mmCIF file of C-alpha atoms in Angstrom:
data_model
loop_
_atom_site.group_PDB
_atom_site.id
_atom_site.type_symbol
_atom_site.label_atom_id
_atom_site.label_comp_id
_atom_site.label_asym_id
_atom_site.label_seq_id
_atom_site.Cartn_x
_atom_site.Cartn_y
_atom_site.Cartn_z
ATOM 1 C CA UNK M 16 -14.217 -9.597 1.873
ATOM 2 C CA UNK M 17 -11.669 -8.274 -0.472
ATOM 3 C CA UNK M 18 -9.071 -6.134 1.714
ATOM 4 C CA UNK M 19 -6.671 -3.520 0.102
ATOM 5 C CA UNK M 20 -3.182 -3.252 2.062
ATOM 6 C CA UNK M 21 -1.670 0.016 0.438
ATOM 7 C CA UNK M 22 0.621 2.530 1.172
ATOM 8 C CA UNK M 23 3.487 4.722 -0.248
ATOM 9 C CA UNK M 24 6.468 2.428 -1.116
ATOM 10 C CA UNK M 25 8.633 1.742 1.964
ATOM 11 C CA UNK M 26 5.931 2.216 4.708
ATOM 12 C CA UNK M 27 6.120 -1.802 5.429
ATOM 13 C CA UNK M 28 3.359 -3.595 3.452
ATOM 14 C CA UNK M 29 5.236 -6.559 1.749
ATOM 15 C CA UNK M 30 6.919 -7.531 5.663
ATOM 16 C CA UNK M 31 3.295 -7.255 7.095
ATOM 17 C CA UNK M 32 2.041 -9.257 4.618
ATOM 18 C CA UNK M 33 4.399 -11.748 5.076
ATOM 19 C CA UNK M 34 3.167 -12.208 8.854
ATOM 20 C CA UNK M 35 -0.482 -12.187 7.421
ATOM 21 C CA UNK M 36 0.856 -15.189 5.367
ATOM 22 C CA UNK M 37 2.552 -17.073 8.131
ATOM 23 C CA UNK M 38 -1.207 -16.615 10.270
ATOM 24 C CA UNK M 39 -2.499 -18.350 7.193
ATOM 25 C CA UNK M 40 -4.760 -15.701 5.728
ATOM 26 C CA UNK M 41 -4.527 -15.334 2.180
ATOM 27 C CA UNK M 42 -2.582 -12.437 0.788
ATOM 28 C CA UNK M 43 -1.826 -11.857 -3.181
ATOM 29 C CA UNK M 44 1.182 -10.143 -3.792
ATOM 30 C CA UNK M 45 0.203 -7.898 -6.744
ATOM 31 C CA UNK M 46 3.731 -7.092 -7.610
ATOM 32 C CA UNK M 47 4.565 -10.703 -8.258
ATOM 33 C CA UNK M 48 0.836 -11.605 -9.391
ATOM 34 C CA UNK M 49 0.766 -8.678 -12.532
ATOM 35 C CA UNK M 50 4.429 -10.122 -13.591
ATOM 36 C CA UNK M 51 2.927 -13.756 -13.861
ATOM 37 C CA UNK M 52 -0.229 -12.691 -15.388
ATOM 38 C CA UNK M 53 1.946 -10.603 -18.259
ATOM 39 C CA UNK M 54 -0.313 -7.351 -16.965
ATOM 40 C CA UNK M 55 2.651 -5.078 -17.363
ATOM 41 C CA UNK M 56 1.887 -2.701 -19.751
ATOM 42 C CA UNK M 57 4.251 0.123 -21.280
ATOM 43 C CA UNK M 58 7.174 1.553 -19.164
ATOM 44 C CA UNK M 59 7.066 4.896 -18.345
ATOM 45 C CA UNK M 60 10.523 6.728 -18.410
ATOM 46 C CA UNK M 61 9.756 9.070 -16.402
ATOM 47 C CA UNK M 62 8.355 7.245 -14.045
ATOM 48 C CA UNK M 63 10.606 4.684 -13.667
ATOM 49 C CA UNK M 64 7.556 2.000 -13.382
ATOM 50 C CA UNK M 65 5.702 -0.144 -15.584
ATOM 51 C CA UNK M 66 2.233 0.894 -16.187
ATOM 52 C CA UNK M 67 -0.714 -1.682 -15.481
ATOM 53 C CA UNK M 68 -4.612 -1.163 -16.697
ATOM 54 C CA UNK M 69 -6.433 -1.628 -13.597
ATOM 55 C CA UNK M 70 -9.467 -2.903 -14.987
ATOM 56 C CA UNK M 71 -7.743 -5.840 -17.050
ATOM 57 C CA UNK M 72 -6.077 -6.393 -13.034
ATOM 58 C CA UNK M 73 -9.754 -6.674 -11.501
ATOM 59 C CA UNK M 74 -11.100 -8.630 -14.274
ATOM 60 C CA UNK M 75 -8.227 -10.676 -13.743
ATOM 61 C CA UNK M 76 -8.310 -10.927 -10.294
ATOM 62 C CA UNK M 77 -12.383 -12.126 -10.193
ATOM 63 C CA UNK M 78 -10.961 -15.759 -11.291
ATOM 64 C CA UNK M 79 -9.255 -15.750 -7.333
ATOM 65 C CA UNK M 80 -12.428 -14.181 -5.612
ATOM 66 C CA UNK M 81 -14.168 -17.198 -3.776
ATOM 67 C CA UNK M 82 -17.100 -17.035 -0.602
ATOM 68 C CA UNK M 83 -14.694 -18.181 1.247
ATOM 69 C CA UNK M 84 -12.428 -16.017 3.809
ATOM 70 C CA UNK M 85 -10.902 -12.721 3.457
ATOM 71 C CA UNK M 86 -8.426 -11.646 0.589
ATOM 72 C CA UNK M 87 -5.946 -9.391 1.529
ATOM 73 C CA UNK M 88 -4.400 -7.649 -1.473
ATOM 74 C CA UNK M 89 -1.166 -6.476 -1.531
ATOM 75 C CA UNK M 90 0.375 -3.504 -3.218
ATOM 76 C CA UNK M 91 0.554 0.134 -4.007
ATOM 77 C CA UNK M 92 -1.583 -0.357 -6.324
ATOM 78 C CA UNK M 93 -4.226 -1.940 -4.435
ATOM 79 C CA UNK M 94 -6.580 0.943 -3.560
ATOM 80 C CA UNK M 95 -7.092 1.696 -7.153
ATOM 81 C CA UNK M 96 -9.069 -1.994 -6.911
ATOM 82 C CA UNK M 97 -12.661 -3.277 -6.477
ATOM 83 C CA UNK M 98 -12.906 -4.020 -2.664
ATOM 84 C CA UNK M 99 -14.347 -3.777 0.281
ATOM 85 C CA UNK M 100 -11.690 -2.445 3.069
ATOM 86 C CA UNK M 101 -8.621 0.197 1.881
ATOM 87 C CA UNK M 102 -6.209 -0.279 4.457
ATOM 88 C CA UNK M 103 -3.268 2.548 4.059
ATOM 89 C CA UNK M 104 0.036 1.617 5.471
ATOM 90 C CA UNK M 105 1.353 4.606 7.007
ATOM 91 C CA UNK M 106 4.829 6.102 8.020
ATOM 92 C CA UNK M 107 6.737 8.893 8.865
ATOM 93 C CA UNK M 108 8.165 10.891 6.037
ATOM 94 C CA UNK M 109 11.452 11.196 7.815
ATOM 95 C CA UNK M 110 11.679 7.976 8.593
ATOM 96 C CA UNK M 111 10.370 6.571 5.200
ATOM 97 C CA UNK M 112 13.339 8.686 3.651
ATOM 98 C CA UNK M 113 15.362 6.550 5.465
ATOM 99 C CA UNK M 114 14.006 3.564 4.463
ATOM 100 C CA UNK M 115 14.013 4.604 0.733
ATOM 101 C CA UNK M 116 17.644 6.097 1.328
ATOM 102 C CA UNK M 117 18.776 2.137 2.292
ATOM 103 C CA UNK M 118 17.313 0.474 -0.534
ATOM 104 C CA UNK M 119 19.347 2.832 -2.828
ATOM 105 C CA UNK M 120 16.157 4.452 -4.307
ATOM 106 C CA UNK M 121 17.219 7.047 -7.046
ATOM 107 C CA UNK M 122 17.559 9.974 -4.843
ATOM 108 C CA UNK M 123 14.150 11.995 -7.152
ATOM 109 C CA UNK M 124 12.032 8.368 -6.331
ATOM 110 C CA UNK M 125 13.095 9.387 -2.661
ATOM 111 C CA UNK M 126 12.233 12.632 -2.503
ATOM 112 C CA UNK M 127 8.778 12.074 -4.965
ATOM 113 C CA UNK M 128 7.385 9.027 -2.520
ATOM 114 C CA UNK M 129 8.199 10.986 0.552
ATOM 115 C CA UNK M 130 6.164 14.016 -0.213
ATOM 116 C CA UNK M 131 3.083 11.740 -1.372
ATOM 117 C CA UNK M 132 3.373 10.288 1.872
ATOM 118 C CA UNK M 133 3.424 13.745 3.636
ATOM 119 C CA UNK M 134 0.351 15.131 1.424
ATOM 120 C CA UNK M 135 -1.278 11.885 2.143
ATOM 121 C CA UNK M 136 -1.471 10.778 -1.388
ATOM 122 C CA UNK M 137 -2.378 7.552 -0.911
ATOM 123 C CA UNK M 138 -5.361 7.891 1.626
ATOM 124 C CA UNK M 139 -6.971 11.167 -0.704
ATOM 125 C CA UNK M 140 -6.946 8.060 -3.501
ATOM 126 C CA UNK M 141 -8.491 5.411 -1.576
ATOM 127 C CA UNK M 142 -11.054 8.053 0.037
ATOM 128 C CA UNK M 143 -11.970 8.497 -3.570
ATOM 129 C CA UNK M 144 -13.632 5.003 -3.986
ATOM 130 C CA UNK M 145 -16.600 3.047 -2.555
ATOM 131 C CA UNK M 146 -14.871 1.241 0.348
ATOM 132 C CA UNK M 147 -13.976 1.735 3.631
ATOM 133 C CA UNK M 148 -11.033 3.221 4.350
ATOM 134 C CA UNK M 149 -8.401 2.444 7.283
ATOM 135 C CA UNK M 150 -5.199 3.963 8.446
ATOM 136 C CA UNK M 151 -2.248 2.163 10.155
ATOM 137 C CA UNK M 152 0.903 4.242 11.316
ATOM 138 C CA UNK M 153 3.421 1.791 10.761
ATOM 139 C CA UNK M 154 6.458 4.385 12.270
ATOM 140 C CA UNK M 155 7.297 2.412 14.917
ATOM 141 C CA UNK M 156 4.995 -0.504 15.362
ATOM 142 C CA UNK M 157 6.440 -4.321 14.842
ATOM 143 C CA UNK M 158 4.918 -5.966 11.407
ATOM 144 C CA UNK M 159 2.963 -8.339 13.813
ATOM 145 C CA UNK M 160 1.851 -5.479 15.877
ATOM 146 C CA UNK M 161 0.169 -4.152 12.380
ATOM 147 C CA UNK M 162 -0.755 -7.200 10.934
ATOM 148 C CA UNK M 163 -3.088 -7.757 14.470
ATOM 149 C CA UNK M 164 -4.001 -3.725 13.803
ATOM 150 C CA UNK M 165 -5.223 -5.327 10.170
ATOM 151 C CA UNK M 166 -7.058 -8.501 11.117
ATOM 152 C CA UNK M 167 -8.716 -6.313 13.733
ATOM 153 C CA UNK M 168 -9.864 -3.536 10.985
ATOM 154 C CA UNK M 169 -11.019 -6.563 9.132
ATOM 155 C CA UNK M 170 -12.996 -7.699 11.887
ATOM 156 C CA UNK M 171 -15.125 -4.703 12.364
ATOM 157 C CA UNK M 172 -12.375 -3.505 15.246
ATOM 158 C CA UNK M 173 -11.467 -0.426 13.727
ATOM 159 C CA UNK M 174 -10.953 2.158 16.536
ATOM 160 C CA UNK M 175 -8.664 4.858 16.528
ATOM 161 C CA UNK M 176 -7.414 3.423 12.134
ATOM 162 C CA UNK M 177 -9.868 6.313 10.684
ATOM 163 C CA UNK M 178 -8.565 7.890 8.064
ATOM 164 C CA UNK M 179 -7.346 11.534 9.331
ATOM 165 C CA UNK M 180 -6.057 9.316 12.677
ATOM 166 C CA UNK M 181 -2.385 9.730 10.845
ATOM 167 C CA UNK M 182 -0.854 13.595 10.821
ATOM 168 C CA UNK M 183 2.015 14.147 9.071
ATOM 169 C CA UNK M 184 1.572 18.138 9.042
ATOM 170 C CA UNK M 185 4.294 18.586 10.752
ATOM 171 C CA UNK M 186 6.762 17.254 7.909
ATOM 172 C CA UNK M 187 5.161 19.469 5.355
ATOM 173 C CA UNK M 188 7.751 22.415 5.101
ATOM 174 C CA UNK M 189 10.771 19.975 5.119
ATOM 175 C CA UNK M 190 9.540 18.283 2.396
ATOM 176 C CA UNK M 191 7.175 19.943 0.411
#
């Protein structure tokens, strides 16, 4: 199966897939994967991101796709993808402020990725394709604690990870 791990930035997808890596599943960082495969496309200004044609990134990605094992792919980018499981990497929008806050983000990025995350952005997107689609609130959980949560969705153990299982109405007027 081909497994989407998505989320807002900051919610904690690269460090989980790290620990997927060091339990020896196979995990493609799309990030670094797009900048070795020359997929960036124009910058956007405005966005303060480099654009990338999602189909040229699937066709791409088809050369990787074996019978063989899962493939978890990793990025925020992910759910826009051909697979089989959307898993969206949820977190707190207070808390994900923080997080943004302590990488330095550009104080608009903050404030823009925040309120995605509290209008569940993300998960409307990935509901949007042909997949199934998983939620992880990765607030206060340890990465290994969600990387088990993600080798159990992919495993058919997916209790208590449907979408809607993640509420963040509560943040809505202090953000939005």
């Amino acid at each position: 199966m081909i497994i989407s791990i998505t989320g807002t930035p900051g919610t904690g997808k690269t460090v989980i897939a790290h620990v997927l890596r060091e339990r020896g599943e196979r995990v493609i960082d799309l990030h670094q994967y797009i900048e070795e495969k020359g997929l960036k496309e124009r910058f956007d200004k405005k966005m303060n991101t480099y654009n990338v044609d999602t189909e040229k990134l699937n066709a791409s990605l088809k050369e990787l796709i074996t019978d063989s094992g899962n493939i978890f792919l990793e990025g925020h980018l992910s759910h826009f993808l051909d697979c089989d499981i959307i898993i969206v990497i949820r977190c707190n929008p207070s808390v994900l402020y923080e997080r943004l806050r302590k990488r330095n983000y550009p104080p608009q990025k903050i404030i823009e990725n925040v309120r995605a995350e509290a209008l569940d952005v993300i998960l409307c997107e990935s509901a949007d394709s042909d997949a199934h689609v998983f939620e992880i609130d990765n607030t206060s959980c340890t990465p290994e604690e969600a990387a088990s949560a993600i080798t159990d969705i992919a495993a058919g153990r997916t209790q208590g990870h449907t979408p809607g299982s993640v509420d963040w109405s509560e943040e809505m007027e202090k953000w939005c």
